[in-house]
């Protein structure tokens, strides 16, 4: 647990009322709980749901009907409803695991309904021994599990807009989700087929109606790539690649090809639509970045965030998510004065490489307007940049790979909004 | 990854063909994959699902229709359908996270439909300052997250039967599941109310139609108990205590009271039905064990297990789960000769206290009948006992807290069955 050895909670460690990360609240929240107070529930009439037998058992469960706002937010092409995205509501979630029903989606031509008994993965091209694998074949191989994030290269791209977008945080940064993926190391399968010396790329193809294809460097395929069959313990969800997909820890999601049917070893990349016309970034020089695979360190505050409302001055816990495609998160700092001063947040265990990391910090709000920010530092020493620094380097037309520091303005009435500050 | 620095894969490290845990397969599976072979998929007609646009987006996702066998198995009282249990299909799952839709259930009078805005938790009795907390009040406090298992005290109790039960492994040991729980430390709330010196127990009551009550020692409440609000990132599922439940890491599930509405600080335990008539264990002496809170170390092999069928001699990966209510799993050993010799399995990271731990070991089956076993050792040095040792100590009428070594017999035809060996 991140809280222990409480220092004096009345001494802020940074501006805006930020308190020490080791502070475990050992005194009343005061105003906040005065609203609650004491009710004679001990003698009160029991609630209606205690007076009638409850619902019986279910083979597969679903969320409470009272949580119908905790859903993926969909943005699809009206003319091609299978082409679009849906965001994970990270502003509604806690911890680091994304439940499978809320994992973000990006489809180019919808979710195919694949019969796993008829689906096969072919590995061919510049290989010594082309092979095809069914699900049962893959399950013969050693499986490994990996808790890691998958993030769309276009996540957070509203940050490039001239005006700060006003949406809940999850519908701004929620093209990222985190699951425990279990599958066969791609290196194991490539050892079966063998690779010819001139093979530099693997061209992956999905079994969707878009036949989405992407080029993966052989080095990454031999390093930590998985052909995943399970997501958070159960088989992959259809929208996440059932029955098999590639997982490339820390790399942009479009390369984590879903519904994987083919890996063609080649000397050159395919120069496919999604690595030329899309998922490349025009820069101020006029030259576009291509093959920008790695998702750099990012963080943002999920609680409180736009759409939430503070219930008046007093103690709160600031909570958020940080991650880096380059390894573990080393440190997250939080500012409550727009970046003038910073306090180090507590990182919730486990802290894993290429995985969501939950950070938390106690905060005493004095009721005045101020600006909250978070800043992630990963184990390579990379520091999440301020927006102005990212814009200077990449211009306003980057579209992909936006990872600047995020600022939430807190108003005197306790409401929050997204600002560029 | 557990596999590296491969030794010669042809040298078993224990009987029955067990291979070194560090072996990363760098050679063909042979017979297994000969079944697959090469098909000219590169030039083949694409499958039907590539010729039509796929399904569009969903606000909340569900498993593939082809996975309809991966469900909770229900055993309920026909006269009182809300009284019974449902098992997690651990024989169908991989990794350590249990998806929320498959978390096991034990209800005494069904699942209440609770309006979170009307639900409150009352802490009263031998406290200085009785308080009641709504969900919004609790969300003001510092939250912590904890990946840990919840296991019913009656899990695996078919092991007490005179004859080995023949069911899939999950429907034998699946009254245990593992989630990332997020909530408020109970110690924080007890600090708000204060405890009078004579308070030794907290009598917890659920808001179900059974008003299930259980007595929790104050020491555990002040140690690592949580009032959980989130499960694997999202709010609790109704069948797991929505909107709030107690989590007591490592302690039998019945004490992890769901739909928590009341904690009464008291000098003596309630001597409630579920700590006297139930969840106690008659011993050979005639004296029953009571307040046997901690779930001791347990392990079993999920793959392969009864219901699976080996596809002939060759290489396989043995995979299973281990956990201990006393802390981290230190070691899991696997035997393929009925317990005459043992090999150490690889433990998948992360290895966390009071959490499912996935173990894996490569195995070359020679096609002969044999018996597979696993044996867990936790960080306290406790060793999972053979069944005969457990029966000698506890007799045949224990009913609860069965954690003996589990044996799967492999027949020459590749089928598996549960045996006492």
Coordinates of C-alpha atoms in Angstrom, one line a residue, chain B residues 173-325:
Chain B
X173 CA -11.3 -26.0 -7.8
X174 CA -13.1 -23.0 -9.3
X175 CA -14.7 -21.5 -6.2
X176 CA -11.6 -19.3 -6.4
X177 CA -11.0 -16.3 -8.7
X178 CA -8.5 -13.6 -8.9
X179 CA -9.1 -9.9 -9.6
X180 CA -7.6 -6.4 -9.2
X181 CA -9.7 -5.0 -6.3
X182 CA -9.7 -1.3 -5.6
X183 CA -11.2 0.3 -2.5
X184 CA -10.7 2.2 0.7
X185 CA -8.6 0.6 3.4
X186 CA -11.0 -0.3 6.2
X187 CA -8.3 1.0 8.6
X188 CA -8.9 4.5 7.2
X189 CA -12.7 4.3 7.9
X190 CA -12.1 2.9 11.4
X191 CA -9.8 5.8 12.1
X192 CA -12.7 8.1 11.2
X193 CA -15.1 6.4 13.7
X194 CA -12.5 5.4 16.3
X195 CA -12.6 2.0 18.0
X196 CA -13.2 1.7 21.8
X197 CA -10.5 -0.4 23.6
X198 CA -12.8 -3.3 24.2
X199 CA -13.7 -3.7 20.5
X200 CA -12.2 -7.1 19.4
X201 CA -14.5 -8.0 16.4
X202 CA -16.3 -6.3 13.6
X203 CA -19.7 -7.9 12.8
X204 CA -20.2 -7.4 9.0
X205 CA -23.7 -7.5 7.5
X206 CA -24.6 -7.7 3.8
X207 CA -27.6 -6.0 2.2
X208 CA -28.9 -9.2 0.6
X209 CA -32.1 -10.9 1.6
X210 CA -30.1 -13.3 3.8
X211 CA -28.6 -10.3 5.7
X212 CA -25.5 -12.6 5.8
X213 CA -23.4 -11.6 8.8
X214 CA -19.8 -12.7 9.7
X215 CA -17.4 -11.7 12.5
X216 CA -14.0 -10.3 11.5
X217 CA -11.2 -9.9 14.0
X218 CA -10.2 -6.2 14.5
X219 CA -6.6 -7.1 13.8
X220 CA -7.3 -8.1 10.2
X221 CA -9.6 -5.2 9.7
X222 CA -6.8 -2.8 10.7
X223 CA -4.2 -4.7 8.7
X224 CA -5.0 -5.1 5.0
X225 CA -8.8 -5.2 4.7
X226 CA -10.4 -3.1 1.9
X227 CA -13.9 -1.8 1.4
X228 CA -13.8 -2.6 -2.4
X229 CA -15.7 -0.5 -5.0
X230 CA -13.9 -1.6 -8.2
X231 CA -13.1 -5.1 -9.6
X232 CA -10.7 -5.3 -12.6
X233 CA -11.0 -1.6 -13.2
X234 CA -14.8 -1.2 -13.3
X235 CA -17.3 -1.0 -10.5
X236 CA -18.1 -4.3 -8.7
X237 CA -20.4 -6.7 -10.5
X238 CA -23.8 -7.2 -8.8
X239 CA -22.9 -10.9 -8.0
X240 CA -19.6 -9.7 -6.4
X241 CA -21.1 -7.2 -4.0
X242 CA -22.1 -4.1 -5.9
X243 CA -21.8 -1.4 -4.8
X244 CA -19.3 -2.3 -2.0
X245 CA -17.9 -5.4 -0.4
X246 CA -15.1 -6.3 2.0
X247 CA -11.9 -7.8 0.7
X248 CA -9.8 -9.7 3.3
X249 CA -6.7 -10.8 1.2
X250 CA -6.0 -14.6 1.8
X251 CA -9.1 -15.2 4.1
X252 CA -12.0 -17.5 3.2
X253 CA -14.5 -15.8 0.9
X254 CA -17.5 -15.9 3.2
X255 CA -15.8 -13.2 5.4
X256 CA -15.4 -11.0 2.4
X257 CA -19.0 -9.8 2.9
X258 CA -20.7 -8.6 -0.2
X259 CA -23.2 -5.8 -0.5
X260 CA -21.7 -4.5 2.8
X261 CA -24.2 -2.3 4.8
X262 CA -23.0 -2.6 8.4
X263 CA -19.9 -3.1 10.5
X264 CA -20.7 -3.4 14.2
X265 CA -17.7 -3.2 16.5
X266 CA -18.2 -5.7 19.3
X267 CA -16.4 -7.5 22.2
X268 CA -17.5 -11.0 21.1
X269 CA -18.1 -12.6 17.7
X270 CA -21.7 -12.9 16.5
X271 CA -21.6 -16.7 16.5
X272 CA -23.6 -16.4 13.3
X273 CA -24.9 -19.4 11.4
X274 CA -22.0 -19.2 8.9
X275 CA -19.3 -19.3 11.7
X276 CA -21.0 -22.1 13.7
X277 CA -23.3 -24.4 11.8
X278 CA -21.3 -23.7 8.6
X279 CA -17.7 -22.9 7.7
X280 CA -16.5 -24.9 10.6
X281 CA -14.8 -28.3 10.3
X282 CA -15.5 -31.4 12.4
X283 CA -12.2 -33.2 13.1
X284 CA -11.5 -36.8 14.0
X285 CA -11.4 -35.8 17.7
X286 CA -15.0 -34.8 17.4
X287 CA -14.1 -31.2 18.1
X288 CA -14.8 -28.8 15.2
X289 CA -12.4 -26.2 13.9
X290 CA -13.9 -22.7 14.1
X291 CA -12.7 -19.3 12.7
X292 CA -10.3 -21.1 10.3
X293 CA -9.9 -18.0 8.3
X294 CA -6.7 -18.4 6.3
X295 CA -6.7 -20.3 3.0
X296 CA -3.6 -22.4 3.0
X297 CA -1.3 -22.9 -0.1
X298 CA -2.9 -24.8 -2.9
X299 CA -2.0 -25.7 -6.5
X300 CA -3.4 -27.7 -9.4
X301 CA -2.7 -28.3 -13.1
X302 CA -5.2 -26.6 -15.4
X303 CA -3.6 -27.7 -18.7
X304 CA -3.8 -30.6 -19.3
X305 CA -6.6 -31.6 -17.0
X306 CA -9.7 -33.9 -17.1
X307 CA -11.7 -33.1 -20.3
X308 CA -8.6 -32.2 -22.3
X309 CA -7.1 -34.8 -24.5
X310 CA -3.4 -35.0 -25.5
X311 CA -2.9 -35.3 -29.3
X312 CA -0.3 -38.0 -29.0
X313 CA 3.3 -38.3 -27.7
X314 CA 5.5 -35.3 -27.9
X315 CA 6.2 -31.9 -26.2
X316 CA 3.5 -30.2 -24.1
X317 CA 3.5 -27.3 -21.7
X318 CA 2.1 -28.1 -18.2
X319 CA 0.4 -25.0 -16.8
X320 CA -1.5 -24.4 -13.6
X321 CA -2.3 -22.1 -10.8
X322 CA -1.0 -21.8 -7.2
X323 CA -1.8 -19.5 -4.4
X324 CA -1.5 -19.0 -0.6
X325 CA -3.4 -17.0 1.9

